[in-house]
Coordinates of C-alpha atoms in Angstrom, one line a residue:
M1 CA -83.7 -70.7 -24.1
P2 CA -85.3 -73.2 -22.9
H3 CA -88.3 -73.3 -25.5
N4 CA -86.2 -73.0 -29.5
S5 CA -83.3 -75.5 -27.7
Q6 CA -85.5 -77.7 -30.4
R7 CA -85.3 -75.5 -33.4
P8 CA -83.1 -75.3 -36.1
L9 CA -80.2 -72.4 -36.1
P10 CA -80.7 -70.8 -39.9
T11 CA -76.9 -71.9 -40.9
R12 CA -74.9 -72.0 -44.0
S13 CA -72.8 -74.4 -45.9
R14 CA -69.5 -73.6 -46.6
G15 CA -69.6 -75.0 -50.2
D16 CA -72.7 -73.4 -51.2
S17 CA -71.1 -71.2 -54.6
S18 CA -75.1 -69.2 -54.0
P19 CA -74.4 -65.6 -52.6
T20 CA -76.2 -66.3 -49.2
G21 CA -74.5 -69.5 -48.9
H22 CA -71.2 -68.5 -46.9
I23 CA -71.0 -68.6 -43.1
P24 CA -69.1 -65.2 -42.7
E25 CA -65.6 -64.7 -41.0
S26 CA -67.5 -62.7 -38.5
T27 CA -70.6 -61.7 -36.8
P28 CA -72.1 -59.3 -38.8
D29 CA -73.6 -55.8 -37.7
L30 CA -77.0 -54.1 -39.3
V31 CA -77.9 -51.3 -39.6
R32 CA -81.8 -49.7 -40.3
R33 CA -82.5 -46.3 -40.9
R34 CA -85.6 -45.6 -38.7
S35 CA -89.0 -44.4 -38.2
S36 CA -89.3 -41.0 -36.7
A37 CA -92.8 -42.7 -35.8
R38 CA -91.1 -44.9 -33.8
R39 CA -88.6 -42.6 -32.3
R40 CA -87.5 -42.3 -28.3
W41 CA -90.5 -41.5 -26.5
H42 CA -89.0 -38.0 -25.3
S43 CA -88.7 -36.8 -28.8
S44 CA -91.6 -38.1 -30.9
G45 CA -93.2 -35.8 -33.4
M46 CA -90.3 -34.1 -34.8
H47 CA -88.6 -35.2 -37.7
P48 CA -86.1 -36.4 -38.8
T49 CA -82.7 -33.7 -40.3
I50 CA -81.5 -34.5 -43.7
V51 CA -77.7 -34.1 -43.5
K52 CA -76.4 -34.1 -47.2
A53 CA -73.1 -35.4 -47.7
Q54 CA -71.5 -33.8 -51.1
K55 CA -68.0 -34.7 -50.8
A56 CA -66.8 -38.2 -49.8
Q57 CA -64.8 -37.0 -46.4
D58 CA -68.8 -35.3 -44.9
F59 CA -69.8 -38.8 -45.9
L60 CA -67.2 -40.6 -44.4
A61 CA -68.4 -38.2 -40.7
L62 CA -71.3 -39.0 -41.7
V63 CA -70.6 -43.1 -41.3
P64 CA -70.4 -42.9 -37.7
Q65 CA -73.1 -40.9 -37.7
L66 CA -74.9 -44.1 -38.8
L67 CA -73.8 -47.0 -36.8
G68 CA -73.8 -45.0 -33.6
F69 CA -69.7 -46.2 -32.9
A70 CA -66.6 -45.6 -34.4
P71 CA -65.6 -48.9 -36.9
E72 CA -62.9 -50.2 -36.1
T73 CA -60.6 -52.8 -38.9
S74 CA -64.4 -52.9 -40.9
A75 CA -65.6 -53.9 -43.1
V76 CA -69.0 -51.4 -44.2
L77 CA -71.8 -52.2 -46.7
V78 CA -73.4 -48.1 -46.5
A79 CA -77.1 -49.2 -48.8
F80 CA -78.5 -46.5 -50.3
R81 CA -81.9 -46.6 -52.2
G82 CA -82.2 -43.9 -54.5
N83 CA -80.6 -41.2 -52.9
R84 CA -81.0 -42.1 -49.7
T85 CA -79.2 -44.1 -47.2
C86 CA -81.3 -47.4 -45.8
G87 CA -78.8 -48.9 -43.9
A88 CA -75.3 -50.2 -43.0
L89 CA -73.4 -53.1 -42.9
R90 CA -70.6 -54.4 -40.8
F91 CA -68.5 -57.0 -40.9
N92 CA -65.0 -57.2 -39.0
L93 CA -61.8 -56.5 -41.9
P94 CA -59.7 -59.8 -43.4
D95 CA -57.1 -60.4 -42.3
D96 CA -54.5 -59.0 -44.4
G97 CA -52.9 -61.3 -47.1
A98 CA -55.6 -64.0 -47.1
P99 CA -55.6 -66.5 -49.4
H100 CA -57.3 -65.1 -52.8
K101 CA -60.3 -67.4 -52.4
V102 CA -60.2 -66.3 -48.4
Y103 CA -61.1 -62.9 -50.0
K104 CA -63.9 -63.5 -52.6
R105 CA -65.7 -65.8 -49.8
I106 CA -65.9 -63.0 -48.1
A107 CA -67.0 -60.5 -50.1
T108 CA -69.8 -63.2 -51.9
T109 CA -71.7 -63.2 -47.8
L110 CA -71.4 -59.2 -47.2
A111 CA -72.9 -59.0 -50.9
G112 CA -75.6 -61.6 -50.4
M113 CA -76.4 -59.8 -47.3
L114 CA -77.0 -56.6 -48.5
C115 CA -79.3 -58.4 -51.7
K116 CA -81.3 -58.9 -48.2
I117 CA -83.0 -55.6 -47.8
P118 CA -85.2 -54.7 -49.6
G119 CA -84.8 -52.3 -52.6
V120 CA -80.9 -51.5 -52.5
D121 CA -79.7 -50.2 -55.7
A122 CA -76.6 -48.9 -54.9
V123 CA -73.7 -48.7 -52.2
V124 CA -70.6 -47.4 -50.2
P125 CA -67.7 -49.9 -49.1
V126 CA -65.7 -48.7 -46.6
I127 CA -62.8 -50.3 -45.5
Y128 CA -62.2 -49.3 -42.0
T129 CA -58.0 -50.2 -41.3
G130 CA -55.2 -49.8 -38.6
D131 CA -52.9 -49.8 -41.3
S132 CA -51.3 -47.3 -42.9
F133 CA -51.1 -45.0 -46.6
N134 CA -46.8 -44.5 -45.4
D135 CA -46.5 -48.2 -45.6
A136 CA -49.0 -49.9 -48.1
V137 CA -48.8 -49.8 -51.8
G138 CA -51.6 -48.0 -52.4
I139 CA -54.4 -47.9 -50.2
P140 CA -54.1 -49.9 -47.6
R141 CA -56.3 -53.2 -48.0
E142 CA -56.3 -52.8 -52.1
Q143 CA -56.6 -55.8 -52.5
F144 CA -60.1 -57.5 -50.5
A145 CA -61.8 -53.9 -52.2
E146 CA -61.5 -54.2 -55.1
I147 CA -63.2 -58.1 -54.4
L148 CA -65.3 -57.1 -53.0
N149 CA -66.0 -54.1 -55.3
R150 CA -66.0 -56.6 -57.9
R151 CA -68.5 -58.2 -56.5
L152 CA -71.4 -55.8 -55.7
E153 CA -71.0 -55.4 -59.0
W154 CA -71.7 -58.8 -59.8
S155 CA -74.8 -58.4 -57.6
G156 CA -75.9 -55.7 -60.0
F157 CA -75.4 -52.7 -57.2
L158 CA -74.3 -49.1 -58.4
L159 CA -71.3 -49.0 -56.5
R160 CA -71.5 -44.6 -55.9
D161 CA -67.4 -45.1 -54.3
S162 CA -65.3 -47.6 -52.3
L163 CA -63.6 -45.9 -49.6
C164 CA -60.8 -46.4 -47.4
V165 CA -60.4 -45.0 -43.7
A166 CA -57.0 -45.8 -42.7
A167 CA -54.6 -45.4 -38.9
D168 CA -52.9 -41.8 -41.2
A169 CA -55.1 -40.7 -44.0
W170 CA -58.9 -41.5 -46.3
G171 CA -59.4 -42.0 -49.8
S172 CA -61.1 -43.5 -52.7
Y173 CA -59.9 -46.8 -54.5
L174 CA -62.3 -45.6 -57.4
D175 CA -60.2 -42.3 -57.8
S176 CA -57.1 -42.8 -59.8
E177 CA -55.5 -39.5 -58.6
C178 CA -55.6 -40.2 -54.5
P179 CA -52.1 -39.0 -53.7
A180 CA -49.9 -41.7 -52.4
G181 CA -50.6 -40.7 -48.7
G182 CA -53.5 -40.3 -49.1
H183 CA -56.1 -37.1 -48.5
P184 CA -55.2 -36.4 -44.5
L185 CA -57.8 -37.6 -41.9
S186 CA -57.9 -33.5 -40.5
D187 CA -61.1 -33.5 -43.3
I188 CA -63.0 -35.5 -42.2
A189 CA -62.7 -34.5 -38.1
A190 CA -63.2 -30.2 -40.2
S191 CA -66.5 -31.7 -42.2
P192 CA -69.7 -29.6 -42.2
V193 CA -71.9 -32.2 -41.6
N194 CA -70.4 -33.1 -38.1
M195 CA -72.2 -30.0 -36.9
A196 CA -75.2 -30.6 -38.1
A197 CA -75.2 -34.5 -37.2
N198 CA -76.4 -33.3 -34.2
E199 CA -78.7 -30.3 -34.8
E200 CA -81.0 -31.9 -33.1
T201 CA -79.3 -32.2 -29.8
G202 CA -79.8 -28.0 -29.3
T203 CA -75.6 -28.2 -29.1
K204 CA -72.6 -26.7 -31.2
L205 CA -70.9 -30.0 -30.3
V206 CA -69.6 -33.0 -32.1
R207 CA -72.0 -36.2 -30.7
P208 CA -68.2 -38.0 -28.9
L209 CA -68.8 -41.6 -30.0
G210 CA -67.2 -45.0 -28.4
T211 CA -66.0 -47.5 -30.6
L212 CA -67.9 -51.1 -30.6
Q213 CA -66.4 -52.7 -27.7
N214 CA -67.8 -50.0 -25.7
G215 CA -71.3 -51.3 -26.0
A216 CA -70.2 -53.6 -23.5
D217 CA -67.8 -52.4 -21.4
P218 CA -69.4 -53.1 -18.0
I219 CA -70.8 -50.1 -16.1
G220 CA -69.3 -48.4 -13.1
V221 CA -70.9 -49.8 -9.5
N222 CA -70.3 -49.3 -5.8
L223 CA -69.0 -52.1 -3.5
A224 CA -71.7 -50.4 -1.0
T225 CA -74.7 -51.0 -4.1
Q226 CA -73.5 -53.9 -4.7
E227 CA -73.0 -55.5 -1.3
R228 CA -76.6 -54.3 -0.2
L229 CA -77.9 -55.7 -4.4
A230 CA -76.4 -59.3 -3.0
R231 CA -78.0 -59.2 0.6
I232 CA -81.2 -58.4 -1.0
Y233 CA -80.9 -60.7 -4.1
R234 CA -80.3 -63.9 -1.4
R235 CA -83.3 -63.5 0.4
Y236 CA -85.8 -63.4 -2.9
R237 CA -84.0 -66.2 -4.1
H238 CA -84.2 -67.9 -0.8
L239 CA -88.4 -67.2 -1.0
L240 CA -88.5 -68.1 -4.9
A241 CA -86.8 -71.5 -4.2
R242 CA -89.9 -72.6 -1.8
A243 CA -92.2 -71.0 -4.1
E244 CA -91.1 -73.2 -7.0
N245 CA -91.4 -69.9 -9.7
S246 CA -94.2 -68.5 -8.4
P247 CA -95.2 -65.5 -8.8
P248 CA -96.2 -64.8 -5.5
L249 CA -97.0 -61.9 -3.6
F250 CA -94.1 -61.3 -1.0
S251 CA -96.3 -58.3 1.1
A252 CA -93.3 -58.8 3.6
F253 CA -91.0 -56.8 1.4
G254 CA -93.0 -55.1 -0.6
V255 CA -92.5 -56.5 -3.7
A256 CA -94.7 -58.1 -5.4
L257 CA -91.9 -61.5 -8.1
D258 CA -95.0 -61.5 -11.2
P259 CA -92.8 -61.5 -14.3
I260 CA -95.3 -59.7 -16.3
A261 CA -95.9 -56.7 -14.2
I262 CA -91.7 -56.3 -13.0
A263 CA -91.3 -56.9 -16.9
E264 CA -93.3 -53.2 -17.9
E265 CA -92.3 -51.3 -14.6
A266 CA -88.4 -51.9 -15.2
L267 CA -88.5 -49.8 -18.5
T268 CA -90.1 -47.0 -16.4
W269 CA -86.8 -47.7 -13.8
P270 CA -84.8 -44.3 -13.1
N271 CA -81.1 -45.3 -13.5
P272 CA -79.8 -46.4 -11.9
P273 CA -82.3 -48.7 -10.8
T274 CA -82.8 -48.9 -6.0
E275 CA -81.2 -52.0 -5.4
E276 CA -84.6 -53.7 -4.3
N277 CA -85.8 -53.0 -7.9
A278 CA -82.8 -54.8 -9.8
A279 CA -82.6 -57.2 -7.3
A280 CA -86.8 -57.9 -8.3
L281 CA -85.6 -58.3 -12.2
L282 CA -82.8 -60.6 -11.1
V283 CA -83.8 -63.1 -10.1
L284 CA -86.6 -63.2 -11.7
V285 CA -84.7 -63.8 -14.9
Q286 CA -82.4 -66.9 -13.0
S287 CA -85.5 -69.3 -14.3
P288 CA -84.4 -69.5 -18.2
P289 CA -88.8 -69.2 -19.2
N290 CA -88.9 -65.9 -16.6
R291 CA -86.0 -64.6 -18.4
D292 CA -87.1 -65.3 -22.0
Q293 CA -90.4 -64.0 -20.8
I294 CA -89.3 -60.6 -20.0
M295 CA -86.8 -60.8 -22.5
V296 CA -89.1 -61.2 -25.3
Q297 CA -91.4 -58.7 -23.4
F298 CA -88.8 -55.8 -23.9
A299 CA -88.9 -56.1 -27.5
F300 CA -92.1 -57.0 -28.4
G301 CA -94.5 -55.3 -25.8
R302 CA -96.6 -56.6 -22.8
D303 CA -98.8 -58.8 -24.9
E304 CA -96.5 -61.2 -26.0
G305 CA -94.9 -61.0 -22.6
V306 CA -98.4 -62.5 -21.2
R307 CA -98.5 -65.0 -24.0
A308 CA -95.1 -66.5 -23.4
H309 CA -95.7 -66.3 -20.1
D310 CA -98.9 -68.2 -20.3
I311 CA -97.0 -71.3 -22.4
N312 CA -94.7 -71.5 -19.6
G313 CA -96.9 -71.9 -16.8
R314 CA -99.2 -74.3 -19.5
Y315 CA -95.6 -76.3 -19.8
A316 CA -95.0 -76.2 -16.0
R317 CA -97.9 -78.2 -15.5
L318 CA -97.6 -80.5 -18.0
Q319 CA -93.8 -81.3 -16.8
H320 CA -95.6 -82.2 -13.4
E321 CA -98.4 -83.9 -14.9
T322 CA -96.2 -85.8 -16.8
G323 CA -92.7 -86.1 -15.8
R324 CA -91.4 -85.0 -19.5
S325 CA -88.4 -82.5 -19.6
L326 CA -89.6 -79.4 -21.0
D327 CA -87.1 -79.6 -24.5
D328 CA -89.0 -83.0 -25.3
L329 CA -92.7 -80.9 -25.0
V330 CA -91.5 -78.5 -27.0
A331 CA -90.4 -80.7 -30.0
E332 CA -93.9 -82.5 -29.9
E333 CA -95.4 -78.9 -30.1
I334 CA -93.1 -78.4 -32.8
S335 CA -92.9 -81.8 -33.9
I336 CA -96.7 -81.7 -34.7
G337 CA -97.3 -78.2 -36.4
D338 CA -98.8 -76.5 -32.9
P339 CA -98.8 -72.8 -33.7
T340 CA -98.2 -71.3 -30.6
A341 CA -94.9 -73.9 -30.1
A342 CA -94.0 -72.2 -33.5
H343 CA -94.3 -68.3 -32.9
T344 CA -92.3 -68.5 -29.4
G345 CA -89.7 -70.1 -31.4
D346 CA -89.4 -67.7 -34.4
I347 CA -89.4 -65.0 -32.1
M348 CA -86.3 -66.1 -30.5
L349 CA -84.9 -67.3 -33.6
G350 CA -86.0 -64.2 -35.5
L351 CA -87.1 -65.7 -38.1
Q352 CA -91.0 -63.2 -38.3
C353 CA -90.7 -60.0 -40.3
E354 CA -92.8 -58.2 -37.4
R355 CA -90.7 -55.8 -36.4
P356 CA -89.6 -55.0 -32.3
D357 CA -89.7 -52.1 -30.6
I358 CA -86.8 -50.3 -30.5
D359 CA -87.9 -47.4 -27.7
R360 CA -88.3 -50.7 -26.0
I361 CA -84.9 -52.3 -26.8
R362 CA -83.3 -50.0 -26.1
V363 CA -84.2 -48.8 -22.7
A364 CA -83.9 -52.4 -21.3
I365 CA -80.2 -52.3 -22.4
T366 CA -79.5 -49.4 -20.9
L367 CA -81.3 -50.9 -17.3
L368 CA -79.5 -55.1 -18.0
R369 CA -76.6 -53.6 -18.0
T370 CA -76.3 -51.4 -14.8
V371 CA -78.4 -54.9 -13.6
V372 CA -75.5 -56.6 -14.8
A373 CA -72.4 -54.1 -12.6
M374 CA -74.8 -54.6 -9.6
A375 CA -75.2 -58.2 -9.6
P376 CA -73.3 -61.0 -7.6
R377 CA -70.9 -62.7 -10.9
S378 CA -72.7 -66.0 -10.3
A379 CA -76.2 -64.3 -11.2
R380 CA -74.1 -62.6 -14.9
P381 CA -74.6 -64.6 -17.4
A382 CA -78.7 -64.6 -17.5
P383 CA -79.3 -60.7 -18.0
L384 CA -75.8 -61.1 -20.2
C385 CA -77.7 -63.7 -22.5
M386 CA -80.3 -61.1 -22.7
L387 CA -78.2 -58.2 -24.0
A388 CA -77.2 -60.2 -25.9
W389 CA -80.0 -60.9 -27.5
L390 CA -81.8 -58.0 -27.3
S391 CA -77.9 -56.2 -28.9
W392 CA -78.8 -58.8 -31.6
A393 CA -82.9 -57.9 -32.2
L394 CA -81.7 -54.6 -33.6
G395 CA -78.3 -56.4 -35.7
S396 CA -75.7 -55.6 -33.5
G397 CA -74.4 -58.9 -33.2
S398 CA -70.2 -58.1 -32.8
V399 CA -72.0 -56.6 -29.5
A400 CA -73.8 -59.3 -29.1
G401 CA -70.8 -61.7 -29.2
F402 CA -69.5 -59.2 -27.0
F403 CA -71.9 -59.5 -24.0
V404 CA -71.9 -64.4 -24.9
D405 CA -68.3 -64.3 -23.9
Q406 CA -69.4 -62.4 -20.7
A407 CA -71.6 -65.1 -19.3
L408 CA -69.6 -68.2 -21.4
A409 CA -66.7 -66.6 -19.1
I410 CA -68.7 -67.5 -16.4
D411 CA -70.7 -70.1 -16.6
S412 CA -69.1 -72.0 -19.7
Q413 CA -72.7 -74.7 -19.6
Y414 CA -74.9 -71.7 -19.0
S415 CA -76.9 -72.6 -22.3
M416 CA -78.4 -69.9 -23.5
A417 CA -74.9 -68.6 -24.0
I418 CA -74.5 -71.6 -25.7
L419 CA -77.6 -71.0 -28.0
L420 CA -76.4 -67.6 -28.4
E421 CA -73.4 -68.6 -29.7
L422 CA -74.9 -71.3 -32.1
L423 CA -76.7 -68.5 -33.7
L424 CA -74.2 -65.9 -33.7
D425 CA -71.1 -67.7 -35.5
S426 CA -73.8 -69.3 -37.7
G427 CA -74.0 -65.5 -38.8
H428 CA -77.8 -65.3 -38.6
L429 CA -79.4 -62.3 -38.3
P430 CA -83.3 -61.6 -37.3
E431 CA -85.5 -61.7 -40.3
W432 CA -86.8 -58.0 -38.8
A433 CA -84.0 -56.5 -39.7
F434 CA -84.1 -56.4 -43.3
A435 CA -87.9 -55.8 -43.4
V436 CA -88.9 -52.9 -45.0
P437 CA -91.5 -50.6 -42.7
R438 CA -94.8 -50.2 -44.2
D439 CA -93.7 -46.4 -43.5
D440 CA -92.1 -46.9 -46.2
D441 CA -94.1 -49.5 -49.3
G442 CA -94.9 -45.9 -50.7
D443 CA -92.2 -43.8 -51.8
D444 CA -92.5 -42.0 -55.1
D445 CA -88.6 -41.8 -55.9
G446 CA -87.4 -45.0 -53.6
A447 CA -85.6 -43.1 -51.1
V448 CA -85.8 -43.7 -48.0
E449 CA -86.9 -40.9 -45.1
E450 CA -88.6 -43.2 -42.9
S451 CA -86.9 -46.0 -41.9
D452 CA -86.6 -48.5 -39.0
G453 CA -83.8 -47.5 -37.6
Y454 CA -81.9 -50.2 -35.7
E455 CA -77.9 -48.7 -33.8
L456 CA -78.7 -45.1 -34.5
D457 CA -78.7 -42.6 -32.0
E458 CA -80.5 -39.1 -33.9
D459 CA -83.1 -39.5 -36.7
L460 CA -80.6 -38.8 -39.4
D461 CA -80.9 -39.0 -43.6
Q462 CA -78.1 -38.8 -46.0
D463 CA -78.1 -37.5 -49.6
W464 CA -76.0 -38.2 -51.6
G465 CA -74.0 -35.3 -53.0
E466 CA -74.0 -34.7 -56.7
D467 CA -69.9 -34.9 -57.2
F468 CA -70.8 -38.9 -56.1
D469 CA -73.3 -39.2 -58.4
E470 CA -70.5 -37.9 -61.5
R471 CA -67.8 -40.3 -60.0
A472 CA -69.8 -43.4 -60.4
A473 CA -72.0 -42.6 -63.5
G474 CA -67.8 -41.4 -65.3
R475 CA -66.5 -44.6 -64.6

């Protein structure tokens, strides 16, 4: 990430008492609803399915579908505009028995993050814990839940409910008649919305969801494939080194190592890609300028890739002419207010509201996970960092952290991994993750029927049932 190293990372002071003034205890994940106009390429033109959650167990059945994974040891805030969900924030659950001031600080951070999502007027926090109702006095993690609920209400949000899913049961922190042993988890598993959530797939089977960690698990690739790719990769590395990272056409091998062309073609490759294609992409991303350009192009399209490539070419020429480092050149241009340098840095740090193309990112993540599995170990940090940034661009900071950890385990001095670790540790999420899509600006009732999506595999709209409204009104 060389063109960003001089841009300050967004940070939060632990001493700041404002709602967004604390470093989160864990990397947050933001999940946003997605527009039907921007759905995956194979399903454009379909209308979103509206799923009504009439009971708490129905809503709990929908939360993993909204997140795209089954949460574990997590605090999830499901945000609402009117009666429709518009997003969710997931944080690691703080340790049980932590000091009151720690709970208060974390709750303030969560409420502050929720405040960044425009138009949110209500929320349902859900605590996922491995603790047991049988071992708890009351509902598990009740102390933290009470502090969180109070902070959310002080921040102006209607608390529609506050739920707990434990190892052996579930319950509501707002239900004074919740059984001592909680309600059976089978209520959630048997909810009819599990079927409704899968209507678009044309199957009556409930879609299985992995855990958060599964999103970063390696993909299995046989040894023969890895060895073939390694041979081709070494050949390309040798040729590219001789050409000093320029994109010449190697006609003898029938491969044009043009980073702009390959970035676009890669999104159309079959999965898994051929060893030749995977090696071409892998050797290109070993160059930091090519890596960042391809990564940004995956997210924002060819025009942004061309822009980044042209900038990189200009910096390369300046380096050759002046003998100065890339960081020095970028820092100088930023200090004098050069808009081109600032634009690239703003994209990499998520400091702009223009949204990336969610479909392209999803395809790129699938591709890069396979390429990482095929690649020699020493060549993996670059695509792992690309995976981390693309995951972060979708609002999934925790998955991004897993990829960064894998990159640092291979090369503890890999500069982009170090920068990404700083970015993730700051708790910063991209500004585009909080922006309201233009499609939503004209909603009459404030309900979100179409909004851009982060980490959501199905187009679902969750209507909050009347019984929940009555419960909230009766408190």
